[in-house]
PDB file of C-alpha atoms in Angstrom:
ATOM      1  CA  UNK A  10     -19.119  83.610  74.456  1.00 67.00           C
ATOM      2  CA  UNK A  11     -18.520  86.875  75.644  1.00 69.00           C
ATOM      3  CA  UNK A  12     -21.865  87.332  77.267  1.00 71.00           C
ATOM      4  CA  UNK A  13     -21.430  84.021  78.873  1.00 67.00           C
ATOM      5  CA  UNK A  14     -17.878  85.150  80.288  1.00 75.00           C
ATOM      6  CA  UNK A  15     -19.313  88.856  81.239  1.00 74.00           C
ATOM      7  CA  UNK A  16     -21.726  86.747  83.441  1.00 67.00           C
ATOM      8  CA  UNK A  17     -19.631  84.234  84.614  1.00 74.00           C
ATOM      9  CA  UNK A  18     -17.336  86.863  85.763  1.00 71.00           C
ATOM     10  CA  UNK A  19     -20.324  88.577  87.505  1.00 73.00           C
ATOM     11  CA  UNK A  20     -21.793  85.760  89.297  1.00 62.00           C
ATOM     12  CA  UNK A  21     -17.966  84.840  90.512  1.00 69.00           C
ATOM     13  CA  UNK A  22     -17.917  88.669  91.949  1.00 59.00           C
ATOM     14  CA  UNK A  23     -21.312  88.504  93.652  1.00 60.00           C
ATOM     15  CA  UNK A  24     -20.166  84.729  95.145  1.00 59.00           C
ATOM     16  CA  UNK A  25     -17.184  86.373  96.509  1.00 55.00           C
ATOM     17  CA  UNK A  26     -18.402  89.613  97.657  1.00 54.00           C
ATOM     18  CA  UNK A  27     -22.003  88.094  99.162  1.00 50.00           C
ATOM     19  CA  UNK A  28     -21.884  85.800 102.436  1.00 52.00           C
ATOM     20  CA  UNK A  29     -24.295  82.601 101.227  1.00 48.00           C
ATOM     21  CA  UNK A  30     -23.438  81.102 104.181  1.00 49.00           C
ATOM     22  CA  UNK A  31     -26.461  79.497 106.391  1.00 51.00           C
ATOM     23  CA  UNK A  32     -24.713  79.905 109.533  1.00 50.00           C
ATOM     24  CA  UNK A  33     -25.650  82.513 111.997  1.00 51.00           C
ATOM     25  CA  UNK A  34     -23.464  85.851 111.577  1.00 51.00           C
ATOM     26  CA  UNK A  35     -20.689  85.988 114.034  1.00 55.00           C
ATOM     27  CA  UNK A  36     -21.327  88.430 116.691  1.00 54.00           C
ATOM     28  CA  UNK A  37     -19.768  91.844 116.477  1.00 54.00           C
ATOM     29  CA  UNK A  38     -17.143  92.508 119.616  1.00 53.00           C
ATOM     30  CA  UNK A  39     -18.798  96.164 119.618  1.00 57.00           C
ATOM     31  CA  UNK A  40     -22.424  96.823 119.705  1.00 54.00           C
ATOM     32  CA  UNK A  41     -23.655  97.430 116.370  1.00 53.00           C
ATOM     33  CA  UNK A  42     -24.824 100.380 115.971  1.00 57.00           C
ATOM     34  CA  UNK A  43     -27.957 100.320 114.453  1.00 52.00           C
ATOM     35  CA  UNK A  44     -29.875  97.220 113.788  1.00 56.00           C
ATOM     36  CA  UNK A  45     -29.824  95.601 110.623  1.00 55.00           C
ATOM     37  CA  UNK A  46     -31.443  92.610 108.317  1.00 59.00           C
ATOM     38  CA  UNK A  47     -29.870  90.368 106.390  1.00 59.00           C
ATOM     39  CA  UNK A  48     -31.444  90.060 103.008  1.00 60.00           C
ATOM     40  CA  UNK A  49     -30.710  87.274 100.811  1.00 64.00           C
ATOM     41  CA  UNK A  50     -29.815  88.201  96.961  1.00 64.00           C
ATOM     42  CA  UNK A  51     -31.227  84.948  95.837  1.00 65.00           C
ATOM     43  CA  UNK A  52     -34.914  85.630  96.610  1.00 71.00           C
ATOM     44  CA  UNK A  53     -34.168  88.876  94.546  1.00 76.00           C
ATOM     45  CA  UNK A  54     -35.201  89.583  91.151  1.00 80.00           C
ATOM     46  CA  UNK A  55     -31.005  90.041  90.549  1.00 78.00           C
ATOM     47  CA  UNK A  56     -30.557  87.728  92.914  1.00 75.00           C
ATOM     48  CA  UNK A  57     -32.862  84.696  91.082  1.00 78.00           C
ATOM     49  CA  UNK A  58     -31.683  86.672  87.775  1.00 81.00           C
ATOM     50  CA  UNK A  59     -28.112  86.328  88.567  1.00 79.00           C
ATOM     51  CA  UNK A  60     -28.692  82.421  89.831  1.00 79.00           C
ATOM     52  CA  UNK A  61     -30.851  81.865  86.455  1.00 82.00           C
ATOM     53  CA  UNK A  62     -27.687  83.395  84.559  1.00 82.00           C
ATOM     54  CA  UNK A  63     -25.406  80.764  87.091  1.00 82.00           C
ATOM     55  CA  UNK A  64     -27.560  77.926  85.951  1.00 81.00           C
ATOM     56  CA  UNK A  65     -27.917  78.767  82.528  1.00 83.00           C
ATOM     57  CA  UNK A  66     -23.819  79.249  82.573  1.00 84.00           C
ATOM     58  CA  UNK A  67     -23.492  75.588  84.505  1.00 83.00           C
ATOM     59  CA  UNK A  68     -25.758  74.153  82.685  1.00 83.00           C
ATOM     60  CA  UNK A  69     -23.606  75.607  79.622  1.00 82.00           C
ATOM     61  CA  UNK A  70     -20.395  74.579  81.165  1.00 82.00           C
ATOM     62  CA  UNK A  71     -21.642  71.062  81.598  1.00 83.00           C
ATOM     63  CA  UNK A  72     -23.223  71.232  78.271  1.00 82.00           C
ATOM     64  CA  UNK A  73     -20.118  72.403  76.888  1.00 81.00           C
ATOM     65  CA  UNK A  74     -17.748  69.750  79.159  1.00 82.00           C
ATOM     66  CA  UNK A  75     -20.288  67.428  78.117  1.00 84.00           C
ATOM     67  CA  UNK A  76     -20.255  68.025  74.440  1.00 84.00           C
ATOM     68  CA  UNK A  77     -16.219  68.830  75.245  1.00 84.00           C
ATOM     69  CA  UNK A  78     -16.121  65.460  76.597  1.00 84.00           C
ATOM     70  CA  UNK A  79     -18.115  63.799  73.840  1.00 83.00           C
ATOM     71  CA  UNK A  80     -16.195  65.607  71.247  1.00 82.00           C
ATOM     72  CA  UNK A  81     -12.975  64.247  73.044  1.00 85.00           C
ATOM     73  CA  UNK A  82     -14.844  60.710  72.967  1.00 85.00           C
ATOM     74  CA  UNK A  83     -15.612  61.273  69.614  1.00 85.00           C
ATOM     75  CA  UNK A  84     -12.488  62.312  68.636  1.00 84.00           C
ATOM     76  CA  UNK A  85     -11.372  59.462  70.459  1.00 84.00           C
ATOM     77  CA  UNK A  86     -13.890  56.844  68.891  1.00 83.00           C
ATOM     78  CA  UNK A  87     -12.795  58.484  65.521  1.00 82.00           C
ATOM     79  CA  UNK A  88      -9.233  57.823  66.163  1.00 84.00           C
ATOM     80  CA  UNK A  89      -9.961  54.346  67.474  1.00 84.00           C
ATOM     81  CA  UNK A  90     -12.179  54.025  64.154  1.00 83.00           C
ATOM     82  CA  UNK A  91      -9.583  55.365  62.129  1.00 84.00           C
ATOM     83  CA  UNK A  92      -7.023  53.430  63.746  1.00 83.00           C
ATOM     84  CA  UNK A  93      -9.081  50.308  63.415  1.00 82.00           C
ATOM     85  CA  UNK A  94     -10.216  50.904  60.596  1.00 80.00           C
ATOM     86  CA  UNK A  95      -6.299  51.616  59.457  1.00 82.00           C
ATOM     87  CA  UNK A  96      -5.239  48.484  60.928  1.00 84.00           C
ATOM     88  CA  UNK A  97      -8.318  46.716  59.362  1.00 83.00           C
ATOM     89  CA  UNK A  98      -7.244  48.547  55.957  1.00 83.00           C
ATOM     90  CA  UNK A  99      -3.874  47.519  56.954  1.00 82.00           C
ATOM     91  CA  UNK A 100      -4.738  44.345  57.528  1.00 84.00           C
ATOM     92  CA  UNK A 101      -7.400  44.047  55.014  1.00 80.00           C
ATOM     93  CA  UNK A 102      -3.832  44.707  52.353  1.00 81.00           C
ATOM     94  CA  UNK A 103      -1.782  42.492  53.876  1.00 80.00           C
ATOM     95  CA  UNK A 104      -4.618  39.815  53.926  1.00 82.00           C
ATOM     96  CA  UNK A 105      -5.049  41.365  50.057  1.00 81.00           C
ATOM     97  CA  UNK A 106      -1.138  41.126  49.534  1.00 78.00           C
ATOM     98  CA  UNK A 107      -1.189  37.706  51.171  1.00 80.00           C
ATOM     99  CA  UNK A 108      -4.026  36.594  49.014  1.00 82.00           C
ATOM    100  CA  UNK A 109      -2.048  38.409  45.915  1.00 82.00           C
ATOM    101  CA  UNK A 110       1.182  36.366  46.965  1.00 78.00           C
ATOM    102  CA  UNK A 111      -0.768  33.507  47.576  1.00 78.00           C
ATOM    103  CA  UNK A 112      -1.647  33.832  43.975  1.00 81.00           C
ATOM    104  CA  UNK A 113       0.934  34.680  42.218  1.00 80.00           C
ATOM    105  CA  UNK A 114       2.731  32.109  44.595  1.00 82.00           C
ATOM    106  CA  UNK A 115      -0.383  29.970  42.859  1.00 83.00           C
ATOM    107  CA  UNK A 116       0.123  31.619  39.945  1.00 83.00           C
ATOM    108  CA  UNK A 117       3.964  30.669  39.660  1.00 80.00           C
ATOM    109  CA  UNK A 118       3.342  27.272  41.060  1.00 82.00           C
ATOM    110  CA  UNK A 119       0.498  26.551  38.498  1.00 84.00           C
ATOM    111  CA  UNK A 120       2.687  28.107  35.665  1.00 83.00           C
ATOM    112  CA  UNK A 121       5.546  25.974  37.022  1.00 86.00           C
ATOM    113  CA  UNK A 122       3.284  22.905  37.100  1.00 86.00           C
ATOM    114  CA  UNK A 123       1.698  23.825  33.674  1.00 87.00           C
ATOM    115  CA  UNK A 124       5.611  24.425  32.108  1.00 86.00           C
ATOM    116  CA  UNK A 125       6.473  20.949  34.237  1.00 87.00           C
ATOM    117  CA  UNK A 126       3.348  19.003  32.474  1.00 86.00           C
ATOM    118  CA  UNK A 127       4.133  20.737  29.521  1.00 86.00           C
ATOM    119  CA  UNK A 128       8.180  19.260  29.380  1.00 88.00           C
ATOM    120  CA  UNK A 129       6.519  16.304  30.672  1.00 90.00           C
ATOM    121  CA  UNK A 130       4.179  15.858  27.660  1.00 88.00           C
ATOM    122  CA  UNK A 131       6.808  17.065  25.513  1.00 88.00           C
ATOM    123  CA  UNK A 132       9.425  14.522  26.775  1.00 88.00           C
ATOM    124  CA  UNK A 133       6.357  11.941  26.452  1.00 89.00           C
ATOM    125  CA  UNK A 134       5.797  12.958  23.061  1.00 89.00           C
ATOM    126  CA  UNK A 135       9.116  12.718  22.067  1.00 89.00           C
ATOM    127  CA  UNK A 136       9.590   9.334  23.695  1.00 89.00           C
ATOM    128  CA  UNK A 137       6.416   8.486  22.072  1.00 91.00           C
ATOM    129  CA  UNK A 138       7.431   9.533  18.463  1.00 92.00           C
ATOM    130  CA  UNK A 139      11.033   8.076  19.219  1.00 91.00           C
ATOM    131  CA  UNK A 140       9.750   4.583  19.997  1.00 89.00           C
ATOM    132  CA  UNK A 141       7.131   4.959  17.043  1.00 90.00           C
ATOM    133  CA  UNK A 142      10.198   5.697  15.121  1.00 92.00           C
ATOM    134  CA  UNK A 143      12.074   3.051  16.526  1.00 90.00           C
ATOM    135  CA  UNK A 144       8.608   0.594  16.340  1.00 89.00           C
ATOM    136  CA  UNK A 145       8.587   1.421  12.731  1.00 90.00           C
ATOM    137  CA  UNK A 146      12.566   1.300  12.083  1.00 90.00           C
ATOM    138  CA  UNK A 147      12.243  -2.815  13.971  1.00 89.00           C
ATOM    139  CA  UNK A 148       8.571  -3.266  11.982  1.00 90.00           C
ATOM    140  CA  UNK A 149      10.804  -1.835   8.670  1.00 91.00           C
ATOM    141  CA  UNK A 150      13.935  -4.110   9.323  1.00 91.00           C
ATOM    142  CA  UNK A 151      11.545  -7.277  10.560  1.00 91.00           C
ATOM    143  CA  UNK A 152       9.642  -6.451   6.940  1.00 92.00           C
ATOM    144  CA  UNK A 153      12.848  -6.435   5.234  1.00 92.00           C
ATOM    145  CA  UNK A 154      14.219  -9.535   6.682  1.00 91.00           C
ATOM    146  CA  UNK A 155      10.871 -11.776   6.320  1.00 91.00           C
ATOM    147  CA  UNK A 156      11.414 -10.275   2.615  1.00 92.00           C
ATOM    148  CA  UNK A 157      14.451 -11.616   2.154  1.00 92.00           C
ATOM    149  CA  UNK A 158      13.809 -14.634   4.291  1.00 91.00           C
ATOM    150  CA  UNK A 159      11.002 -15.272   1.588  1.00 91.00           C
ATOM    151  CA  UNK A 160      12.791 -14.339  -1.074  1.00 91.00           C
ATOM    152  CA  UNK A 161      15.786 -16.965  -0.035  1.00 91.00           C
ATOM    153  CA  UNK A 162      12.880 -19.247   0.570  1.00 91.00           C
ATOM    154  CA  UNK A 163      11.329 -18.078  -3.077  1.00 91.00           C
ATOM    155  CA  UNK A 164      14.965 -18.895  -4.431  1.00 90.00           C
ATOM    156  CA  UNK A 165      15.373 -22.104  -2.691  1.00 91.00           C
ATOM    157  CA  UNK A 166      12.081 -22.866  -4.033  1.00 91.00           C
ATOM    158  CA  UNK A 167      12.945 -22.424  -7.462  1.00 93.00           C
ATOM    159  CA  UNK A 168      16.050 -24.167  -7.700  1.00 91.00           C
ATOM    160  CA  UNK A 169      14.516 -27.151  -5.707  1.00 91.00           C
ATOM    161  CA  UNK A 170      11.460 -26.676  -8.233  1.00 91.00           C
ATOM    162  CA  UNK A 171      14.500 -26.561 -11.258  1.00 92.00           C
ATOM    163  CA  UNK A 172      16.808 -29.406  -9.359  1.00 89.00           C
ATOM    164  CA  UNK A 173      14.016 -31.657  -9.304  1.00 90.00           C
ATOM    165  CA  UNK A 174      13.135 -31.050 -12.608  1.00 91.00           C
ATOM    166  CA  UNK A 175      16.128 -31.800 -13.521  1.00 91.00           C
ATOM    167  CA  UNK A 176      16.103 -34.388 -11.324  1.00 90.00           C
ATOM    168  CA  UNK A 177      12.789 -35.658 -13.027  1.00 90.00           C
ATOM    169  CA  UNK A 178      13.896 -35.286 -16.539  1.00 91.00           C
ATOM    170  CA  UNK A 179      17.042 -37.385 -15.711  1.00 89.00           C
ATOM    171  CA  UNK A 180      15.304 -39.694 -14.046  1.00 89.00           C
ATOM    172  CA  UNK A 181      12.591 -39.556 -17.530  1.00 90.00           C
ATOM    173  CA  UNK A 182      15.802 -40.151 -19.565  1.00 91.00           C
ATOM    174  CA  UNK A 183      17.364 -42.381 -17.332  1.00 89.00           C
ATOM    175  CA  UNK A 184      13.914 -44.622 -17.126  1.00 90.00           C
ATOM    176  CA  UNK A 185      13.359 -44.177 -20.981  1.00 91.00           C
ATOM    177  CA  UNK A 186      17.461 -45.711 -21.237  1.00 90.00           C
ATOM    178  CA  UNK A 187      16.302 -48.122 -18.992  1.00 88.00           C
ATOM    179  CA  UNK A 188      12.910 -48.991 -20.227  1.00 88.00           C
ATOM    180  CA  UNK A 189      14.495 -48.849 -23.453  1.00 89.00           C
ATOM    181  CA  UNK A 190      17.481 -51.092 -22.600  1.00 87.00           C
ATOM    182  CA  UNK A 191      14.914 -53.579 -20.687  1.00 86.00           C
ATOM    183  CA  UNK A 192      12.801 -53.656 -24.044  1.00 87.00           C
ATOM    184  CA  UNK A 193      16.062 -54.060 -26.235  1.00 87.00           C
ATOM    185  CA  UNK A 194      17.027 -56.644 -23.187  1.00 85.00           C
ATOM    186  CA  UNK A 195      13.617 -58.070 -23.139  1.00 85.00           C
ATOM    187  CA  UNK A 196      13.378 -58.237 -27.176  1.00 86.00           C
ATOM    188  CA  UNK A 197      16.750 -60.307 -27.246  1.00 85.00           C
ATOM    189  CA  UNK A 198      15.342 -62.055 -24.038  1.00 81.00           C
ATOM    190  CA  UNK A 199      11.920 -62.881 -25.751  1.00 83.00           C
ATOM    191  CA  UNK A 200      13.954 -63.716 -28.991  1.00 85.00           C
ATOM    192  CA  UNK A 201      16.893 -65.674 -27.052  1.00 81.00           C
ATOM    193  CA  UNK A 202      14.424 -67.288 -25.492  1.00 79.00           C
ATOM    194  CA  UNK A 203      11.761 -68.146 -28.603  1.00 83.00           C
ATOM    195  CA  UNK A 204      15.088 -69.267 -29.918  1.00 84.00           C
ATOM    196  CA  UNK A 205      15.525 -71.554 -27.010  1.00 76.00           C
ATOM    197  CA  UNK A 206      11.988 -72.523 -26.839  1.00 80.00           C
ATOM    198  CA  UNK A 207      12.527 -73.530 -30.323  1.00 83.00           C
ATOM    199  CA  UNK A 208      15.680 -75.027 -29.683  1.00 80.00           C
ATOM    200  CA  UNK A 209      14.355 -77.131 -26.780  1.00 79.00           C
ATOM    201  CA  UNK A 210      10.821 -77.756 -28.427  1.00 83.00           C
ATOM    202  CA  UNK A 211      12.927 -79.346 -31.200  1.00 86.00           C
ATOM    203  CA  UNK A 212      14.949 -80.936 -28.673  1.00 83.00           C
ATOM    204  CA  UNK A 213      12.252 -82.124 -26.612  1.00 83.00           C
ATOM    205  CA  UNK A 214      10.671 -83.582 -30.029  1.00 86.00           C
ATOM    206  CA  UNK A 215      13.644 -84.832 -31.343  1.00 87.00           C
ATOM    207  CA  UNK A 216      14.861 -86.546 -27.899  1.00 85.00           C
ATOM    208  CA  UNK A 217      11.191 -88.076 -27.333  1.00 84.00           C
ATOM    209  CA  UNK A 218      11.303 -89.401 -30.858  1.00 87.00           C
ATOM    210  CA  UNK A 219      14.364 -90.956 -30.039  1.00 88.00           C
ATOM    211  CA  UNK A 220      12.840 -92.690 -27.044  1.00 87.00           C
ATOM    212  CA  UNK A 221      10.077 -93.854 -28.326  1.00 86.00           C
ATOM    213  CA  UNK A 222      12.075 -95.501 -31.158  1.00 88.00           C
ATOM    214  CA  UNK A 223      14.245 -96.964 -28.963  1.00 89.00           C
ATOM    215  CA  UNK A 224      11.300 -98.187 -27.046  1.00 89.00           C
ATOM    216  CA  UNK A 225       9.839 -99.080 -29.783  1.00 87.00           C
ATOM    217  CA  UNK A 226      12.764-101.265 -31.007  1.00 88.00           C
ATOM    218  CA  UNK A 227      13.383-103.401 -27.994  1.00 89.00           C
ATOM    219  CA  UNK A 228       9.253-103.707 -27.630  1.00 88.00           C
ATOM    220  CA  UNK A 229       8.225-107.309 -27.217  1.00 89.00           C
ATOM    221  CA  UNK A 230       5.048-107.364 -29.512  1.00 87.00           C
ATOM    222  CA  UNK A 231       2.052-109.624 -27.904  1.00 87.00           C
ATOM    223  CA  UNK A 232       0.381-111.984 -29.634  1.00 86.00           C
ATOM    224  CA  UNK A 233      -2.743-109.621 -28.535  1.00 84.00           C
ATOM    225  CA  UNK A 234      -1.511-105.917 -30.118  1.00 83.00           C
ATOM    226  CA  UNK A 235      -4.159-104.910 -33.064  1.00 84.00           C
ATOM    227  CA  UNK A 236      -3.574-101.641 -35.168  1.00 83.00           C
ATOM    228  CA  UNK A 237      -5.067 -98.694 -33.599  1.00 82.00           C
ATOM    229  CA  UNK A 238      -3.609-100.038 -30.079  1.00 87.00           C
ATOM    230  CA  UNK A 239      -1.900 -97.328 -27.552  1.00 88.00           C
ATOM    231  CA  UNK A 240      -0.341 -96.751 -24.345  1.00 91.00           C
ATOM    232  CA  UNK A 241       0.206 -94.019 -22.061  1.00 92.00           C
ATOM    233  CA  UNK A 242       3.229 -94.409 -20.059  1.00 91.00           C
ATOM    234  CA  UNK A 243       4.965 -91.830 -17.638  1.00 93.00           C
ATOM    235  CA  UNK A 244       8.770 -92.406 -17.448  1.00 92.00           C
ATOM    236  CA  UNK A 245      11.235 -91.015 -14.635  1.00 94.00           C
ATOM    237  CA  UNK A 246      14.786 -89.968 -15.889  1.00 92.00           C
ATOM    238  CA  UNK A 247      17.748 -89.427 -13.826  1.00 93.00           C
ATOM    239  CA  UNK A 248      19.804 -86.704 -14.984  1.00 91.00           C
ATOM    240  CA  UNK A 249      22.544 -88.866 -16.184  1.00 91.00           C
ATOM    241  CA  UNK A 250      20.131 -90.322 -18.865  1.00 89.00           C
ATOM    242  CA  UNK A 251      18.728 -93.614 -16.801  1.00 92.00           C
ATOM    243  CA  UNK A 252      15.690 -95.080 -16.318  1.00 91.00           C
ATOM    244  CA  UNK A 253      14.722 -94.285 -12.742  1.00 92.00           C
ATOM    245  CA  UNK A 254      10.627 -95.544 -13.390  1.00 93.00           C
ATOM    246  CA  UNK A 255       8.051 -96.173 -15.685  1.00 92.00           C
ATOM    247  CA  UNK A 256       4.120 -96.531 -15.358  1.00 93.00           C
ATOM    248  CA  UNK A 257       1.106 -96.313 -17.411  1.00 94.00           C
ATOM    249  CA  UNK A 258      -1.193 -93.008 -17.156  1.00 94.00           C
ATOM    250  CA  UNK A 259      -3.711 -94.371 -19.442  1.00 93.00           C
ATOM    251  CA  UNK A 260      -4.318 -98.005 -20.547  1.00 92.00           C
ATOM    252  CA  UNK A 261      -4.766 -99.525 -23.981  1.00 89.00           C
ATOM    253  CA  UNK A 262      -7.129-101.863 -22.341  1.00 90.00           C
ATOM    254  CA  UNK A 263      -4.750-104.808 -23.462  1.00 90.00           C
ATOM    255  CA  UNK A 264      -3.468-105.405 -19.840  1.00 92.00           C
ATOM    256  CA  UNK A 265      -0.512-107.610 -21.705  1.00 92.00           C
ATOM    257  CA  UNK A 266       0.371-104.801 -24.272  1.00 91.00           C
ATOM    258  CA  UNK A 267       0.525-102.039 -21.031  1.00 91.00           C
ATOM    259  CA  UNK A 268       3.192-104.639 -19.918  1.00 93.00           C
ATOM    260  CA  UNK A 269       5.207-105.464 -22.712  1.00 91.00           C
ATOM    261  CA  UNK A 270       5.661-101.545 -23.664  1.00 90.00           C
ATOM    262  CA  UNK A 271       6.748-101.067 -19.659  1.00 93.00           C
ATOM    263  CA  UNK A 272       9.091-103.925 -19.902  1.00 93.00           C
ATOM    264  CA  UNK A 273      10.405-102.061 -23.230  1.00 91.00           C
ATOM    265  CA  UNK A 274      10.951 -98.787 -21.036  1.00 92.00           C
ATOM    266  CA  UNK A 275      13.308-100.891 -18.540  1.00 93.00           C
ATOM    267  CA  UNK A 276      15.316-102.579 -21.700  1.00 92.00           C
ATOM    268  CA  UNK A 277      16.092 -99.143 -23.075  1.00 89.00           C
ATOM    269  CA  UNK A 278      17.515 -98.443 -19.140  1.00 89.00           C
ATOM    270  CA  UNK A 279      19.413 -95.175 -20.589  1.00 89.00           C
ATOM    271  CA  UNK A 280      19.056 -92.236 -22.793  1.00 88.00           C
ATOM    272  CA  UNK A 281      22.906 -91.552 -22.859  1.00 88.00           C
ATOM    273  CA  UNK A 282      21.686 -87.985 -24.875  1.00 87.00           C
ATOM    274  CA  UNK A 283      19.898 -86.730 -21.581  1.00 87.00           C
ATOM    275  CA  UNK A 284      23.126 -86.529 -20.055  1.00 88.00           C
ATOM    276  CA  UNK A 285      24.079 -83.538 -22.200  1.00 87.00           C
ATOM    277  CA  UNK A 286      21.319 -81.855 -21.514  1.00 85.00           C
ATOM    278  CA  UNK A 287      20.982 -78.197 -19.626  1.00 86.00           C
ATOM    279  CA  UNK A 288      20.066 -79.426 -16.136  1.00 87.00           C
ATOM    280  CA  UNK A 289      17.089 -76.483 -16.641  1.00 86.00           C
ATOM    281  CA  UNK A 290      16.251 -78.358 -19.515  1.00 85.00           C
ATOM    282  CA  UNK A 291      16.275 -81.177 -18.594  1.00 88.00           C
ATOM    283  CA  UNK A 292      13.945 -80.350 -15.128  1.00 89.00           C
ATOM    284  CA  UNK A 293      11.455 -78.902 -17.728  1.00 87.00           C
ATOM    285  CA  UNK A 294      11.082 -81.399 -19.956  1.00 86.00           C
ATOM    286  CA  UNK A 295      12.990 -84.988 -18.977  1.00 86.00           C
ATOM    287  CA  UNK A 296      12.353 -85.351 -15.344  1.00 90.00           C
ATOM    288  CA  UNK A 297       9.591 -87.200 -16.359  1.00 90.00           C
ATOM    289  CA  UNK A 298       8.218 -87.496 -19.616  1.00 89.00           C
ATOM    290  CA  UNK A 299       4.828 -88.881 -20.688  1.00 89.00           C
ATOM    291  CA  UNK A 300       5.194 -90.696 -23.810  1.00 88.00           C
ATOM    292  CA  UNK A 301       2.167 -91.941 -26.048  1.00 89.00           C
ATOM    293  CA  UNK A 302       3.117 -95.661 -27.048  1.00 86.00           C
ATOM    294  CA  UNK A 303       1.349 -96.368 -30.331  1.00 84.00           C
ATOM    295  CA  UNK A 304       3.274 -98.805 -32.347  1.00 79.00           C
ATOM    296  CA  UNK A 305       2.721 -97.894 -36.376  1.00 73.00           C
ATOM    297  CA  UNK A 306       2.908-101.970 -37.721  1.00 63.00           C
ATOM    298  CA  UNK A 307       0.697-103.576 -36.005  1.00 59.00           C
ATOM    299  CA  UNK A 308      -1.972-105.630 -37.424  1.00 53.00           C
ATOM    300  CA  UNK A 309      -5.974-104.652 -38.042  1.00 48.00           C
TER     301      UNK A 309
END
């Protein structure tokens, strides 16, 4: 540097101290007094040195502006850089905080939903288990109550079982009273009426003896009647004991002997003993009677 300055200075000397003007020199007001030439310092060897040294210290100078320049550029660029790049670093942790709050915002919002899902499920779970609870508290008191609704059932079913059981062996003694009482009633009946069967098979006997005796005794006999003879007649009583009709059933074959015992019939005109008769009796057994006429005396 100080080389370069002791030239600089030198060349600055020479520039000031040497004409380099092209223009003709200005013309003395007094005659020179000798005659002189002008000889140029740059076609010298100090003169070309001296320019060489001028260059070299431009050239320098511009080098230096130059690299002066570039280093101010570059210093420039650098700051520029290093501001951009600050406010990309700047911006590269706010876009990082941003990101950061976006996720802890996330973050918070996810813990918030996950705590919210969480008291969600928890209130679900607890609603769940309450109406299991209550599910099995209604399934417990509907179990209890079809119990007792089949135990009252069971119960009712028992004493229905016991009252008609009871029922039944009433109704067993009440039939075995009454079957009894209809066999006692239907022993006396049998025997009460055996008694009147006997009774009225006596009577019957006894009352168609009398009318064929009475028959008998007001008979005509015909000259024609032989032993062995016999007539079946069928006589018609009123229920005061008369004679309503008489007919023959079966002949003797003696025309005149069927006629003389009918005849006899309509003499006897009454059996005052049918009178007395029970009117049942007397439908059974006198409403009409069919008596066998067979006179016992009459000759072979």
């Amino acid at each position: 540097m100080l080389a370069v300055g002791l030239h600089l200075g030198i060349v600055i000397v020479g520039l000031f101290a040497v004409d380099f003007s092209d223009s003709a020199p200005q013309t003395p007001k007094r005659s020179p007094i000798v005659n002189a030439t002008v000889v140029d310092i740059s076609q010298t060897i100090i003169g070309k040195r001296e320019a060489e040294e001028k260059a070299t210290i431009k050239r320098q100078a511009v080098v230096a502006e130059k690299k002066k320049k570039e280093a101010e550029q570059k210093r420039k660029n650098d700051a520029k850089q290093k501001a951009l790049d600050e406010k990309k670093k700047k911006i590269a942790q706010a876009k990082q905080v941003e990101i950061k709050a976006a996720e802890a915002l996330k973050k918070s919002n996810e813990s918030k939903r996950l705590a919210e899902q969480k008291r969600v499920e928890k209130e679900t779970e607890q609603k769940r288990i309450a109406q299991e609870a209550d599910k099995k508290r209604r399934t417990e008191e509907a179990n209890e109550k079809e119990r007792q609704r089949k135990e009252l059932v069971r119960k009712a079913e028992v004493e229905r079982l016991a009252e008609e059981e009871r029922k039944r062996q009433e109704e067993t003694v009440r039939l075995a009273e009454q079957q009894k009482r209809e066999d006692e009633a239907a022993q006396a009946a049998a025997e009460e009426a055996q008694q009147r069967a006997a009774e009225e098979a006596q009577m019957v006997q006894s009352i168609s003896s009398l009318i064929n005796n009475r028959v008998t005794a007001v008979w005509n006999r015909p000259p024609s009647a032989r032993n062995g003879m016999k007539t079946q007649l069928r006589i018609y009583f009123l229920p005061n004991g008369e004679v309503m009709n008489a007919q023959v059933t079966s002949s003797s074959g003696d025309a005149l002997f069927d006629q003389r015992a009918v005849d006899a019939v309509y003499k006897v005109k009454k059996i005052e003993e049918l009178a007395d008769v029970d009117s049942y009796i007397f439908e059974r057994n006198f409403r009409q009677v069919d008596l066998i006429f067979n006179p016992q005396d009459l000759r072979n």
